[in-house]
Amino acid sequence: MFRRVQADHLALRVAWPDAPGMAPREVLLHALRLAVIQRIWLLGTEIPEFSPRHGVTRQGLEAALLRLEVPAALDLLGQIFPSGADAGADEDYGEPPSPRVAGSYRREHAEIIVPMRALFAIVREISVAVSHEVGSFG
């Protein structure tokens, strides 16, 4: 795909040498934005498997991230992987607890959800900078 786009671009430059181009700052902003979006997508691959709940599957969440529906996907991830400990973990059920430590999904929050939220905020900031750069703000 890239080769076809590159070939089209080169053919356009031959046919229209004075075709307008992007300023270096604009190219840099777009490149940074794409790099941050790619990092969000890579973090999306780290989402652990889970049973379908809340009307969504892991594949559905990945598709939402590819469409950059990041806030909605993160809200669902927060419900699927709650950061707090299970409320029933401290209850006495009249039997010894399992050797497994009942806990929360702190790792998922620290390594996936929180960084993804911060990266999406950066994507939005870069998008505003692009708007300012091309003069389409205000």
Coordinates of C-alpha atoms in Angstrom, one line a residue:
M1 CA 0.0 0.0 0.0
F2 CA 2.8 2.4 0.9
R3 CA 4.6 1.8 -2.3
R4 CA 1.4 2.6 -4.3
V5 CA 0.9 5.9 -2.4
Q6 CA 4.6 6.8 -2.8
A7 CA 4.4 6.0 -6.5
D8 CA 1.3 8.2 -6.8
H9 CA 3.0 11.0 -4.9
L10 CA 6.1 10.9 -7.2
A11 CA 3.9 10.8 -10.3
L12 CA 2.0 13.9 -9.0
R13 CA 5.3 15.7 -8.4
V14 CA 6.4 15.0 -11.9
A15 CA 3.1 16.2 -13.4
W16 CA 2.7 19.1 -11.0
P17 CA 6.1 20.3 -9.7
D18 CA 4.6 23.3 -7.9
A19 CA 2.0 21.3 -6.0
P20 CA 1.6 22.6 -2.5
G21 CA 3.3 20.7 0.2
M22 CA 3.2 20.7 4.0
A23 CA 5.5 22.9 6.1
P24 CA 8.2 21.0 8.0
R25 CA 6.4 21.8 11.4
E26 CA 3.2 20.3 10.0
V27 CA 4.9 17.2 8.8
L28 CA 6.5 16.8 12.2
L29 CA 3.2 17.2 14.0
H30 CA 1.5 14.6 11.8
A31 CA 4.4 12.2 12.3
L32 CA 4.3 12.7 16.1
R33 CA 0.5 12.2 16.1
L34 CA 0.8 9.0 14.1
A35 CA 3.5 7.7 16.4
V36 CA 1.4 8.3 19.5
I37 CA -1.6 6.7 17.8
Q38 CA 0.5 3.6 17.0
R39 CA 1.6 3.4 20.6
I40 CA -2.1 3.4 21.7
W41 CA -2.7 0.6 19.3
L42 CA 0.3 -1.4 20.5
L43 CA -0.9 -1.0 24.1
G44 CA -4.3 -2.3 22.9
T45 CA -2.6 -5.6 22.0
E46 CA -1.6 -5.9 25.7
I47 CA -5.2 -6.1 26.8
P48 CA -5.6 -9.6 28.5
E49 CA -8.3 -12.0 27.3
F50 CA -11.6 -11.7 29.2
S51 CA -15.0 -13.3 29.0
P52 CA -17.5 -11.4 26.9
R53 CA -19.3 -9.0 29.2
H54 CA -20.8 -5.6 29.1
G55 CA -21.8 -6.4 25.5
V56 CA -18.2 -6.3 24.3
T57 CA -15.5 -8.7 23.4
R58 CA -11.7 -8.2 23.2
Q59 CA -12.0 -8.0 19.5
G60 CA -14.7 -5.3 19.8
L61 CA -12.4 -3.3 22.1
E62 CA -9.5 -3.6 19.7
A63 CA -11.8 -2.4 16.9
A64 CA -12.9 0.6 19.0
L65 CA -9.3 1.5 19.6
L66 CA -8.5 1.3 15.9
R67 CA -11.4 3.7 15.3
L68 CA -9.8 5.9 18.0
E69 CA -12.9 5.6 20.2
V70 CA -10.4 5.6 23.1
P71 CA -12.4 7.2 25.9
A72 CA -15.3 4.8 25.4
A73 CA -13.0 1.8 25.2
L74 CA -11.2 2.9 28.4
D75 CA -14.4 3.3 30.2
L76 CA -15.3 -0.3 29.3
L77 CA -11.9 -1.5 30.3
G78 CA -12.3 0.2 33.7
Q79 CA -15.5 -1.8 34.2
I80 CA -14.1 -5.1 33.0
F81 CA -10.8 -4.7 35.0
P82 CA -11.8 -2.7 38.1
S83 CA -8.9 -1.1 39.9
G84 CA -10.3 -1.7 43.4
A85 CA -10.2 -5.0 45.3
D86 CA -13.2 -7.3 45.0
A87 CA -15.7 -6.3 47.7
G88 CA -16.5 -9.9 48.5
A89 CA -12.8 -10.9 49.0
D90 CA -12.9 -10.0 52.7
E91 CA -16.1 -11.8 53.5
D92 CA -16.0 -14.9 55.7
Y93 CA -17.5 -17.8 53.7
G94 CA -16.8 -20.4 56.3
E95 CA -13.9 -21.9 54.4
P96 CA -10.2 -21.2 54.1
P97 CA -9.3 -18.7 51.3
S98 CA -7.6 -20.0 48.2
P99 CA -3.8 -19.5 48.0
R100 CA -4.4 -17.0 45.2
V101 CA -4.3 -13.5 46.4
A102 CA -7.6 -11.8 45.7
G103 CA -6.8 -8.4 44.3
S104 CA -7.5 -5.9 41.7
Y105 CA -6.3 -5.3 38.2
R106 CA -3.7 -2.8 39.2
R107 CA -1.2 -4.0 36.6
E108 CA -3.7 -3.5 33.8
H109 CA -4.4 0.0 35.0
A110 CA -0.8 0.9 35.5
E111 CA 0.5 -0.6 32.3
I112 CA -2.4 -0.2 29.9
I113 CA -5.3 2.0 30.9
V114 CA -3.5 5.0 32.5
P115 CA -0.8 5.2 29.8
M116 CA -3.4 4.9 27.1
R117 CA -5.5 7.7 28.6
A118 CA -2.4 9.9 28.8
L119 CA -1.4 9.1 25.2
F120 CA -4.9 9.9 23.9
A121 CA -4.7 13.3 25.7
I122 CA -1.4 13.9 23.8
V123 CA -3.1 12.9 20.5
R124 CA -5.8 15.6 21.2
E125 CA -3.2 18.2 22.0
I126 CA -1.2 17.5 18.8
S127 CA -4.5 17.6 16.8
V128 CA -5.1 21.1 18.2
A129 CA -1.5 22.1 17.3
V130 CA -2.1 20.8 13.7
S131 CA -5.3 22.9 13.6
H132 CA -3.4 26.0 14.7
E133 CA -0.6 25.2 12.2
V134 CA -2.9 25.0 9.2
G135 CA -4.9 28.0 10.3
S136 CA -8.2 26.2 10.8
F137 CA -8.7 27.2 14.4
G138 CA -11.1 29.9 15.6

